[in-house]
XYZ file of C-alpha atoms in Angstrom:
757
model
C 90.611 100.865 101.040
C 92.767 103.377 99.259
C 91.519 103.124 95.927
C 87.765 102.492 95.403
C 86.604 103.470 91.982
C 88.267 102.183 88.771
C 86.767 103.675 85.515
C 87.276 101.841 82.166
C 88.623 104.056 79.289
C 86.890 102.808 75.972
C 88.994 103.758 73.165
C 89.004 103.249 69.277
C 89.844 99.526 68.744
C 91.461 97.519 71.499
C 89.682 98.877 74.620
C 86.880 96.457 73.590
C 89.623 93.650 73.920
C 87.446 90.703 75.364
C 87.812 89.575 79.014
C 86.463 86.391 80.859
C 86.169 83.215 79.089
C 83.791 80.270 79.080
C 86.049 78.092 76.747
C 89.655 76.950 76.987
C 91.751 77.981 74.015
C 91.953 74.348 72.881
C 88.118 74.287 72.612
C 87.898 77.615 70.727
C 86.823 77.068 67.019
C 89.671 79.126 65.261
C 89.406 80.903 62.011
C 92.197 80.521 59.508
C 93.818 83.215 57.257
C 96.003 81.945 54.606
C 99.305 83.878 53.783
C 100.612 83.834 50.310
C 104.226 84.340 49.222
C 104.993 87.278 46.704
C 108.022 87.900 44.617
C 106.887 91.538 44.011
C 106.203 93.453 47.276
C 103.047 95.827 46.855
C 103.320 99.574 47.123
C 101.789 100.754 50.333
C 99.524 103.347 49.373
C 96.181 102.056 50.835
C 94.510 101.587 47.424
C 94.587 97.641 47.351
C 94.615 97.884 43.400
C 97.762 96.222 42.499
C 97.683 92.908 40.664
C 99.827 91.266 43.253
C 96.886 91.434 45.717
C 94.724 89.444 43.489
C 97.141 86.355 44.284
C 96.220 86.673 47.884
C 93.522 84.454 49.528
C 90.542 86.621 50.499
C 89.220 86.298 54.156
C 85.875 87.816 54.665
C 84.201 85.803 57.455
C 84.048 88.590 60.101
C 81.994 88.246 63.192
C 80.568 90.779 65.440
C 81.928 91.257 68.926
C 79.583 94.056 69.669
C 76.845 95.155 69.612
C 75.381 92.044 68.408
C 77.825 89.287 69.534
C 78.164 86.297 67.207
C 76.242 87.638 64.351
C 77.810 88.322 60.904
C 79.423 91.854 60.468
C 76.895 94.557 59.287
C 79.366 95.549 56.397
C 81.426 93.450 54.145
C 85.134 93.398 55.134
C 87.971 91.623 53.124
C 91.474 90.749 54.523
C 94.435 89.813 52.516
C 97.928 88.648 53.557
C 101.099 88.466 51.529
C 104.695 88.042 52.627
C 108.303 87.765 51.316
C 111.723 87.495 52.931
C 111.553 90.823 54.626
C 107.966 91.739 55.699
C 104.368 90.758 56.042
C 101.885 92.727 53.929
C 98.269 93.027 54.928
C 95.475 94.653 53.209
C 91.925 95.246 54.517
C 89.124 96.511 52.398
C 86.237 98.046 54.540
C 82.982 98.282 52.312
C 80.484 100.647 53.730
C 77.138 101.307 52.408
C 77.162 104.814 53.920
C 80.637 106.086 52.980
C 79.822 109.564 53.661
C 79.214 108.673 57.322
C 82.752 107.044 57.896
C 84.392 108.926 60.778
C 87.993 110.039 59.952
C 89.603 111.951 62.795
C 93.388 113.029 62.572
C 95.405 112.923 65.613
C 99.198 112.185 66.526
C 100.514 108.650 66.609
C 99.444 106.439 69.431
C 96.781 108.892 70.637
C 93.657 106.850 70.381
C 90.546 108.903 69.191
C 87.157 107.752 68.295
C 87.274 107.096 64.555
C 86.612 104.067 62.067
C 89.668 102.080 62.060
C 91.453 98.634 61.575
C 93.720 96.793 64.042
C 95.827 93.716 63.459
C 97.312 91.802 66.441
C 99.889 89.182 65.611
C 101.018 86.414 68.097
C 104.367 85.708 66.242
C 105.743 84.019 69.244
C 102.948 81.420 68.853
C 102.727 81.205 72.673
C 99.074 82.348 72.899
C 100.191 84.986 75.540
C 102.131 87.716 73.740
C 100.828 89.637 70.492
C 102.032 92.768 68.630
C 99.411 95.407 67.819
C 99.171 97.499 64.786
C 96.176 100.032 64.100
C 95.489 102.374 61.313
C 92.268 104.600 61.504
C 90.374 105.721 58.479
C 92.265 109.110 58.324
C 95.679 107.256 58.311
C 96.798 107.697 61.903
C 98.826 104.878 63.300
C 99.159 103.235 66.600
C 101.048 100.235 67.838
C 101.155 98.405 71.180
C 101.926 95.139 72.889
C 99.748 92.538 74.539
C 101.353 90.302 77.283
C 100.485 87.495 79.527
C 97.298 87.112 77.744
C 95.968 90.141 78.997
C 93.363 92.552 77.232
C 95.100 95.883 77.928
C 97.866 96.732 75.448
C 101.001 98.573 76.292
C 100.652 101.483 73.948
C 104.216 102.812 74.811
C 105.662 99.875 72.648
C 106.704 101.372 69.369
C 108.017 99.763 66.149
C 108.992 100.747 62.648
C 106.222 99.712 60.188
C 104.121 101.214 57.419
C 100.383 101.687 57.328
C 98.396 103.773 54.938
C 94.651 104.374 54.554
C 92.816 105.318 51.334
C 89.221 106.485 50.522
C 87.065 104.426 48.153
C 83.684 105.170 46.487
C 82.443 102.143 48.433
C 84.100 102.554 51.629
C 87.833 102.720 52.582
C 90.918 100.540 52.556
C 94.213 100.257 54.396
C 97.509 98.597 53.650
C 100.173 97.395 56.137
C 103.844 96.499 55.661
C 105.112 95.001 58.949
C 108.893 94.209 58.707
C 110.243 90.963 60.544
C 112.335 93.414 62.698
C 108.895 94.559 64.444
C 108.009 90.809 65.152
C 109.613 88.302 67.440
C 109.615 84.633 66.170
C 111.660 81.517 66.202
C 113.625 80.093 63.487
C 111.717 77.365 61.598
C 110.836 76.216 58.030
C 107.088 76.723 58.795
C 105.635 79.517 60.742
C 102.047 79.286 62.262
C 101.156 82.412 64.192
C 98.089 83.642 65.933
C 96.247 86.582 64.263
C 93.118 88.730 64.868
C 91.968 91.546 62.530
C 89.349 93.893 63.998
C 87.314 96.469 62.070
C 85.673 99.280 64.082
C 82.694 101.051 62.704
C 82.194 104.097 64.586
C 78.733 105.290 63.777
C 77.191 101.979 64.777
C 79.811 101.208 67.561
C 80.461 97.904 66.061
C 83.463 95.876 66.239
C 83.831 93.011 63.685
C 86.578 90.520 64.266
C 88.289 87.796 62.058
C 87.925 85.165 64.901
C 84.477 84.750 66.837
C 85.415 85.632 70.378
C 82.555 85.862 73.066
C 82.315 88.921 75.071
C 82.466 86.869 78.209
C 85.986 85.532 77.242
C 88.850 85.557 79.609
C 92.337 86.340 78.177
C 92.914 87.848 74.670
C 95.842 86.380 72.666
C 94.707 82.862 73.508
C 91.486 83.586 71.693
C 93.062 84.602 68.257
C 92.644 82.746 64.829
C 95.497 81.265 62.989
C 97.819 82.610 60.305
C 99.056 79.929 58.149
C 101.124 79.561 54.956
C 104.395 81.371 55.990
C 107.441 79.159 55.148
C 111.239 79.744 54.773
C 111.661 83.050 56.381
C 114.371 84.184 58.822
C 113.925 86.473 61.937
C 115.642 89.843 61.534
C 117.659 92.031 64.020
C 116.642 95.491 64.783
C 119.000 98.444 64.400
C 117.686 101.978 65.148
C 119.888 105.062 66.214
C 118.372 108.278 67.036
C 120.522 111.363 67.856
C 118.943 114.678 69.230
C 119.661 118.173 70.198
C 117.503 120.377 72.357
C 117.393 124.002 73.273
C 115.141 125.659 75.746
C 115.010 128.165 78.660
C 113.212 128.288 82.134
C 112.018 131.505 83.509
C 111.865 131.669 87.546
C 109.577 133.811 89.443
C 111.097 137.234 90.440
C 109.721 137.329 93.781
C 111.014 133.978 94.753
C 113.221 133.500 98.066
C 115.979 133.155 97.783
C 116.019 135.040 94.450
C 117.564 133.565 91.321
C 120.656 135.263 89.964
C 119.196 135.135 86.523
C 115.378 134.793 86.038
C 115.830 133.356 82.654
C 118.139 130.306 82.585
C 118.930 128.799 79.189
C 119.380 125.113 78.595
C 121.213 123.236 75.885
C 121.527 119.344 75.525
C 122.365 116.703 73.118
C 122.212 112.983 73.156
C 121.673 109.722 71.534
C 119.150 106.729 71.744
C 119.859 103.429 70.070
C 118.214 99.983 69.757
C 120.320 97.206 68.416
C 119.092 93.581 67.848
C 121.599 91.262 69.545
C 119.440 88.383 68.409
C 116.072 88.346 66.613
C 114.572 88.067 70.175
C 117.041 90.125 72.193
C 117.063 93.959 72.076
C 119.839 96.025 73.465
C 118.507 99.654 74.177
C 121.042 102.464 75.145
C 120.723 106.042 75.945
C 123.267 108.717 76.492
C 121.892 111.851 78.100
C 118.437 110.878 77.200
C 115.841 113.321 75.569
C 112.893 114.005 77.824
C 111.924 117.088 75.863
C 108.671 115.653 74.424
C 107.519 114.471 77.910
C 104.355 116.191 79.333
C 104.888 117.642 82.780
C 103.070 115.949 85.618
C 99.876 117.477 86.652
C 100.085 119.494 89.939
C 98.203 117.688 92.786
C 97.404 118.534 96.341
C 98.381 115.615 98.532
C 97.922 115.869 102.507
C 98.258 112.295 103.157
C 101.350 110.445 104.478
C 102.055 108.673 101.283
C 103.775 110.214 98.207
C 101.899 110.720 94.959
C 102.381 107.946 92.337
C 102.979 109.473 88.845
C 103.001 107.321 85.774
C 106.134 107.014 83.765
C 106.103 109.154 80.688
C 109.663 109.127 79.402
C 110.312 107.123 76.164
C 113.441 105.151 77.313
C 111.792 103.882 80.389
C 108.372 103.092 78.698
C 109.821 100.909 75.784
C 110.402 97.215 76.789
C 110.138 97.852 80.540
C 106.808 95.927 80.905
C 108.961 92.840 81.824
C 109.991 94.460 84.975
C 106.462 94.844 86.291
C 105.736 92.371 89.097
C 102.479 91.192 90.672
C 101.090 93.963 92.721
C 102.561 96.798 90.743
C 99.053 98.106 89.691
C 97.687 98.044 93.073
C 94.000 96.788 92.421
C 91.996 96.068 95.638
C 94.910 96.923 97.937
C 97.990 99.118 98.408
C 100.418 99.553 95.297
C 103.675 97.588 95.782
C 106.072 98.003 92.820
C 109.785 96.520 93.042
C 111.034 98.621 90.290
C 109.548 102.263 89.835
C 111.253 103.691 86.919
C 110.574 107.311 88.226
C 113.144 106.713 90.785
C 115.946 107.116 88.117
C 116.408 110.842 87.243
C 113.989 111.994 90.057
C 114.079 115.322 91.691
C 117.036 115.532 93.976
C 116.174 114.723 97.597
C 117.886 118.090 98.729
C 116.434 120.130 96.021
C 114.724 122.412 98.622
C 117.418 122.371 101.165
C 120.096 124.898 101.961
C 123.404 124.529 103.743
C 123.661 125.638 107.267
C 124.389 129.420 107.838
C 123.080 130.359 104.366
C 120.747 133.394 104.648
C 117.788 132.718 102.237
C 116.520 136.333 102.511
C 119.709 137.793 101.051
C 121.431 135.023 99.152
C 120.759 134.061 95.590
C 120.412 130.741 93.593
C 122.816 130.605 90.600
C 121.703 127.133 89.469
C 119.617 124.228 90.992
C 118.813 121.206 88.827
C 115.109 120.105 89.111
C 115.912 116.559 87.980
C 118.854 114.296 88.267
C 120.576 114.080 85.043
C 121.138 110.427 83.579
C 124.484 110.140 82.192
C 123.779 106.839 80.438
C 121.414 103.777 80.666
C 121.426 100.371 79.102
C 118.577 97.966 78.980
C 118.786 94.375 77.456
C 115.443 92.434 77.043
C 114.720 89.298 75.281
C 112.578 86.097 75.103
C 113.823 82.751 74.220
C 112.056 80.221 72.048
C 110.878 78.409 75.268
C 109.163 81.557 76.340
C 111.763 82.248 79.119
C 111.821 86.193 79.258
C 114.447 88.223 80.774
C 115.492 91.964 81.446
C 118.452 93.815 82.643
C 118.772 97.447 83.226
C 121.731 99.656 84.514
C 121.759 103.562 84.728
C 124.302 106.104 86.083
C 123.403 109.425 87.512
C 125.898 112.109 88.681
C 125.983 113.986 91.759
C 123.804 117.070 91.543
C 124.870 120.397 93.023
C 122.942 123.531 93.945
C 125.102 126.699 93.358
C 124.441 129.659 95.471
C 125.697 133.082 96.079
C 125.836 134.485 99.634
C 125.171 138.074 100.430
C 128.823 138.767 100.181
C 129.083 137.348 96.620
C 130.851 134.236 97.597
C 129.780 131.146 95.727
C 128.644 128.043 97.818
C 128.353 124.559 96.287
C 125.804 122.317 98.003
C 125.202 118.720 96.992
C 121.467 117.917 96.635
C 121.739 114.281 95.583
C 124.830 111.973 95.433
C 125.793 109.884 92.341
C 124.219 106.670 91.860
C 124.129 103.510 89.973
C 120.681 101.715 89.500
C 120.748 98.018 88.699
C 117.719 95.630 87.921
C 117.595 92.055 86.796
C 114.227 90.388 85.905
C 113.236 86.940 84.632
C 109.873 85.212 83.798
C 109.623 81.597 83.113
C 106.417 80.467 81.484
C 103.925 77.982 83.018
C 101.256 75.772 81.511
C 98.113 77.716 81.444
C 96.866 81.045 80.054
C 99.250 83.945 81.063
C 100.943 81.900 83.662
C 104.529 82.285 84.770
C 106.841 82.257 87.689
C 109.460 85.028 87.816
C 112.043 86.852 89.945
C 113.464 90.352 90.338
C 116.534 91.947 92.063
C 117.260 95.667 92.293
C 120.136 97.483 93.704
C 120.940 101.242 94.254
C 124.483 102.203 95.213
C 125.002 105.898 96.216
C 128.361 107.513 96.474
C 128.818 109.841 99.580
C 129.413 109.632 103.113
C 126.339 108.849 105.077
C 124.398 107.705 102.048
C 122.054 104.708 101.913
C 122.554 101.699 99.631
C 119.380 99.780 99.009
C 118.722 96.302 97.619
C 115.596 94.360 96.890
C 114.344 91.008 95.673
C 111.042 89.248 94.897
C 109.497 86.044 93.617
C 106.233 86.349 91.959
C 103.849 84.162 90.016
C 100.524 84.012 87.960
C 98.797 80.687 87.275
C 95.628 80.426 85.327
C 93.825 77.389 84.000
C 93.124 77.584 80.107
C 89.603 78.506 80.876
C 90.419 80.863 83.904
C 88.227 78.680 86.224
C 91.172 79.193 88.563
C 93.120 82.320 88.550
C 95.872 82.911 91.294
C 98.904 85.217 91.695
C 101.344 86.084 94.419
C 104.548 87.854 95.190
C 106.975 87.399 98.183
C 109.497 90.421 98.518
C 112.171 91.620 100.699
C 114.236 95.004 101.098
C 117.197 95.840 102.739
C 118.606 99.268 103.157
C 122.157 99.921 104.403
C 122.687 103.164 106.611
C 125.290 104.397 109.094
C 123.134 103.220 111.858
C 122.918 99.687 110.453
C 120.725 97.586 108.102
C 116.979 97.857 107.922
C 115.098 94.845 106.457
C 111.526 93.850 105.808
C 109.378 91.518 103.867
C 106.057 91.600 101.969
C 103.751 88.840 101.047
C 100.639 89.236 98.582
C 98.372 86.184 97.403
C 95.219 86.494 95.387
C 92.779 83.612 94.283
C 89.734 83.873 92.057
C 87.530 82.508 89.326
C 86.593 84.334 86.132
C 84.996 81.691 83.800
C 81.330 82.144 84.865
C 79.361 84.314 82.331
C 77.791 86.218 85.074
C 79.414 85.822 88.551
C 83.093 86.538 89.115
C 84.903 86.548 92.348
C 88.312 86.916 94.047
C 89.861 86.772 97.412
C 93.253 88.351 98.532
C 95.535 88.779 101.447
C 98.698 90.771 101.830
C 101.072 91.511 104.844
C 104.099 93.761 105.217
C 106.578 93.533 108.029
C 108.256 96.441 109.882
C 111.101 97.783 107.867
C 109.910 96.956 104.503
C 110.522 99.848 102.358
C 110.716 99.631 98.441
C 111.058 103.327 97.949
C 114.678 103.679 96.782
C 114.128 101.601 93.624
C 110.193 100.797 93.786
C 107.124 102.072 95.225
C 105.452 100.900 98.406
C 102.993 102.197 100.823
C 103.408 101.534 104.451
C 104.796 98.610 106.612
C 103.629 96.698 109.814
C 100.373 96.149 108.520
C 98.106 93.498 106.780
C 95.186 93.638 104.421
C 92.590 91.218 103.165
C 89.622 91.451 100.832
C 86.588 89.636 99.151
C 85.602 90.867 95.780
C 82.644 89.626 93.650
C 80.829 90.928 90.356
C 77.677 90.270 88.833
C 77.377 91.162 85.266
C 74.864 90.916 82.425
C 76.616 91.347 78.870
C 73.290 91.312 77.027
C 70.689 92.808 79.237
C 68.450 93.976 76.387
C 66.518 97.349 76.139
C 68.654 100.318 76.000
C 71.502 98.871 78.001
C 74.472 97.199 76.262
C 75.984 95.664 79.455
C 75.464 96.083 83.157
C 77.610 95.161 86.081
C 77.658 95.562 89.874
C 80.752 94.910 91.872
C 81.123 94.623 95.771
C 84.169 94.486 97.823
C 84.666 94.267 101.520
C 88.005 94.408 103.322
C 89.766 94.245 106.593
C 93.206 95.712 107.426
C 95.261 95.539 110.812
C 98.280 97.186 112.190
C 100.479 94.200 113.352
C 102.433 95.770 116.467
C 100.549 96.982 118.370
C 97.597 94.733 117.197
C 94.808 97.093 116.171
C 92.217 97.352 113.444
C 93.458 99.815 110.899
C 90.148 99.923 108.763
C 87.414 97.713 107.609
C 84.632 98.563 105.173
C 82.871 97.821 101.777
C 82.479 99.314 98.419
C 79.517 99.027 96.110
C 80.121 99.952 92.470
C 77.278 99.518 89.812
C 78.000 100.478 86.221
C 75.901 100.545 82.869
C 77.196 100.829 79.354
C 74.310 102.157 77.337
C 73.684 101.369 73.589
C 73.987 105.052 72.812
C 77.604 104.760 73.987
C 76.982 106.599 77.206
C 78.317 105.268 80.570
C 77.013 105.707 84.033
C 78.452 104.459 87.333
C 78.718 105.382 90.862
C 80.555 103.894 93.896
C 79.737 103.957 97.579
C 82.579 103.483 99.932
C 82.275 102.972 103.725
C 85.142 102.703 106.306
C 84.720 102.071 110.025
C 86.690 103.717 112.676
C 90.206 102.288 113.266
C 93.682 103.156 114.149
C 95.853 104.818 111.389
C 99.566 104.281 111.921
C 100.527 106.783 109.034
C 98.557 109.888 109.564
C 100.592 111.078 112.567
C 103.994 110.667 110.566
C 105.492 108.145 112.983
C 104.118 109.790 116.292
C 101.829 107.010 117.150
C 98.371 105.579 116.176
C 95.593 108.073 115.381
C 91.996 107.074 116.087
C 90.426 107.920 112.798
C 86.522 108.166 112.520
C 83.882 106.417 110.713
C 83.828 107.916 107.053
C 82.141 107.479 103.764
C 82.695 108.606 100.160
C 80.115 108.632 97.169
C 81.734 108.737 93.676
C 79.945 109.089 90.289
C 80.940 108.847 86.542
C 78.959 110.028 83.540
C 80.567 109.728 80.275
C 79.023 110.871 77.179
C 79.138 109.494 73.540
C 82.663 109.967 72.235
C 81.706 109.830 68.680
C 80.130 113.265 68.915
C 82.075 116.527 68.165
C 81.647 117.403 71.834
C 81.822 114.840 74.670
C 82.411 114.945 78.286
C 83.160 112.791 81.400
C 82.115 114.153 84.770
C 83.105 112.699 88.120
C 81.275 114.132 91.095
C 82.280 113.376 94.645
C 80.913 113.579 98.205
C 82.499 112.800 101.476
C 81.656 112.879 105.097
C 83.033 111.451 108.506
C 82.052 110.916 112.079
C 84.232 113.982 113.228
C 82.220 116.542 111.241
C 84.140 116.392 107.771
C 81.964 117.449 104.872
C 83.199 117.724 101.380
C 82.257 117.776 97.805
C 83.995 118.086 94.485
C 83.646 117.789 90.742
C 86.231 116.876 88.062
C 85.430 116.759 84.428
C 86.888 116.322 80.975
C 85.404 118.397 78.096
C 86.396 117.040 74.691
C 85.794 119.351 71.619
C 86.647 117.931 68.024
C 86.965 120.949 65.614
C 86.585 119.358 62.229
C 88.566 116.216 61.770
C 92.092 117.473 62.567
C 91.889 119.459 65.812
C 90.995 118.399 69.253
C 90.837 120.203 72.469
C 90.485 118.843 75.844
C 89.604 121.040 78.960
C 89.891 119.421 82.341
C 88.315 121.494 85.138
C 88.286 120.264 88.794
C 87.147 121.868 91.969
C 87.098 120.447 95.611
C 85.957 121.949 98.802
C 86.545 120.096 102.222
C 85.404 121.459 105.537
C 86.287 120.398 109.110
C 88.579 117.629 108.142
C 90.670 116.427 111.105
C 94.250 115.665 110.038
C 98.087 116.016 110.695
C 99.202 119.596 110.859
C 102.834 119.623 112.214
C 105.371 118.300 114.745
C 106.189 120.093 117.905
C 108.212 119.360 121.076
C 107.670 119.910 124.735
C 110.182 118.955 127.508
C 112.465 117.444 124.930
C 109.455 115.080 123.706
C 108.209 115.218 120.124
C 104.431 115.089 119.270
C 102.091 115.421 116.504
C 99.843 118.338 116.138
C 96.484 117.828 114.539
C 93.826 120.252 113.651
C 90.537 120.758 111.971
C 91.319 122.033 108.333
C 89.402 123.496 105.570
C 90.935 122.760 102.173
C 89.808 124.075 98.829
C 91.525 123.607 95.351
C 90.863 124.506 91.807
C 92.537 122.864 88.777
C 92.228 123.773 85.149
C 94.252 121.803 82.495
C 94.012 122.463 78.833
C 95.362 120.244 76.096
C 95.257 121.044 72.388
C 96.382 119.089 69.312
C 96.325 119.980 65.718
C 97.306 117.264 63.187
C 98.460 118.488 59.891
C 99.007 114.917 58.688
C 99.298 111.580 60.217
C 103.025 112.088 61.000
C 103.077 115.817 61.821
C 101.276 117.365 64.786
C 101.364 120.362 67.059
C 100.447 119.938 70.737
C 99.951 122.691 73.450
C 99.456 121.882 77.226
C 98.986 124.200 80.200
C 97.760 123.877 83.762
C 96.420 126.326 86.343
C 96.191 125.032 89.816
C 95.359 126.694 93.093
C 94.942 125.381 96.539
C 94.238 126.842 100.128
C 94.296 125.021 103.411
C 93.466 126.728 106.809
C 93.959 124.868 110.148
C 92.015 125.644 113.395
C 91.282 123.971 116.696
C 94.942 122.576 116.997
C 95.232 119.529 119.376
C 97.919 117.050 120.433
C 97.690 113.352 119.515
C 97.569 111.293 122.838
C 98.993 107.800 123.359
C 95.407 106.224 123.105
C 94.922 107.715 119.620
C 92.653 110.535 120.593
C 93.210 114.095 120.545
C 93.713 116.402 123.576
C 94.826 119.839 124.580
C 98.326 121.141 123.524
C 100.978 121.180 126.208
C 101.900 124.638 125.080
C 100.887 127.260 122.410
C 101.700 126.324 118.955
C 103.731 128.946 117.221
C 104.437 127.294 113.873
C 102.928 127.348 110.399
C 101.194 124.071 109.428
């Protein structure tokens, strides 16, 4: 079990998106909001005081989602909808008998902070699976996102051009939206009937009031919406958006680096272009030339002593927008290893030979003239769309040039060393809808062609599916994948299978079982992300929950999962164990949780780095989560950790997030972390004796400290200043070095070890 504790992040509006349903969509009683055509578009100033708004039908039957599920909203809320040939106009008036206690916090766009707010989700596809989210908080900060496959977690990286303005009133506050049809996707037709949900969040009471009554035990999200009626004789619009950019900067390299840099300060200049063009109303062509990644936050430094690479989430705008269709079953890991057929971070990654030097180059006397830290992207094109039938597709192609490290020898001669070959990355993906909530069958193919002698070309393909009954009484998913790598030594090919089956329609008891297996030679790492091969994994997960326990608790749940994994050849137990995870959400908006994780002894095929099976010990970890009330000016999250194993390992750590809101426009987040591990047995290095390579293991003491600071000051909803910095320190010391023996145990070294692990 490689991931044992998942923590829920509860945000402003849509983190409360409901999950787990007792009723099918056809059985749900749906509210109806009536849209009215207008000849004069309202001015979007948030005031809701123009005469044109008096023509709209008022909807005011808002129902609590929490804290008192099913009861009328504690404060009156009115929603009005107008439309014309170009856009949808929505006004929401939020009355409040304590207007001085409305929480208004400024932040940059798409950064969700605790605040009063209004969110609107529109299912213009009318497929009960996909919806577009538009949020404005009481300070006027905008956020937008995309819900897919009837899921309740929005993709907040989706962006559109729309207007939203909030205004203060003596009796509360109000907000006006203008959503142009370019921001929505819908079929041609005389009459449009869409799904809609309007949600008002009242921060001081932690209340969410919705335009359609949705039980907190509901599974799915978009399938639970109310109905928007009255829209007639409008036409879909095509998107056209062009964004040029210019960037200047500099990198300062350490003076004591070896080899040294010819110039410690290296300037950088770049220019490029991004464009979005609507081929049809439902098909978008996105292009980028020398894309701008200047606004991307750097990855946090991490200490990784495992055999697997660290997974970093995508942060680059071009690869975030519209790439959700490329995600296949298994991409999020869940209760098992992560397998992702297309991992966008592969494009523009750090060159494979970034830290290498040509034979004969003296690093102590030579200098580095230039060495790109990331592979440039010459151009990338992405085509994505959805037909009226619900059939969705995506195509992506990107070109990267060869990257070269330029060096100066001790005699002043320049040496050019290739660190990465030129490459062409290609992806094609489709999803065809099936009857049932969030159900589909899909396929994906990927290809990487590298230019250069001895370079590897890589190809992969997969079929995946999800099937849920409308009431989620049956929920199943699976993926069958294959990879093929072409090298000078021949072809390497492998396969991967994953299946899961569960039931999520009971108000208190949920369960799921799953299996997956990977054959020798499966490697999605050229275009995707995978963790290991030649092994299998199975689990049983169950959860008991009480969504209305009474007293001081808002909801309570306890999850348990047990698993068994094996190495296929030779047939050995890899690991088996269990995890127990209770969690309490308190009515005062605090959250407490812990997880106990226990693994039995087994044979690890990865720790030795391909030098045989390692007999790993019985081990256990205890995780904790304490999160305070985010409505307060100061809030925090603390994650303590204890670990131990049969071979004498002892460890403890603490990670925290300290949030400070200074007034309504400035936020600071300090993220300290410490970890101390003693007597952990692990891989140290590789050595040879009499021509035979073997793995060197040892007892290691590992300590690290991390301190990350983020600060944001928002001058107005569309102008902010952000600062970011990280300090990271780590130390590891090995002792008691031993050789890995053929039976998986450790024994004496055949010769003294002279390396530096």
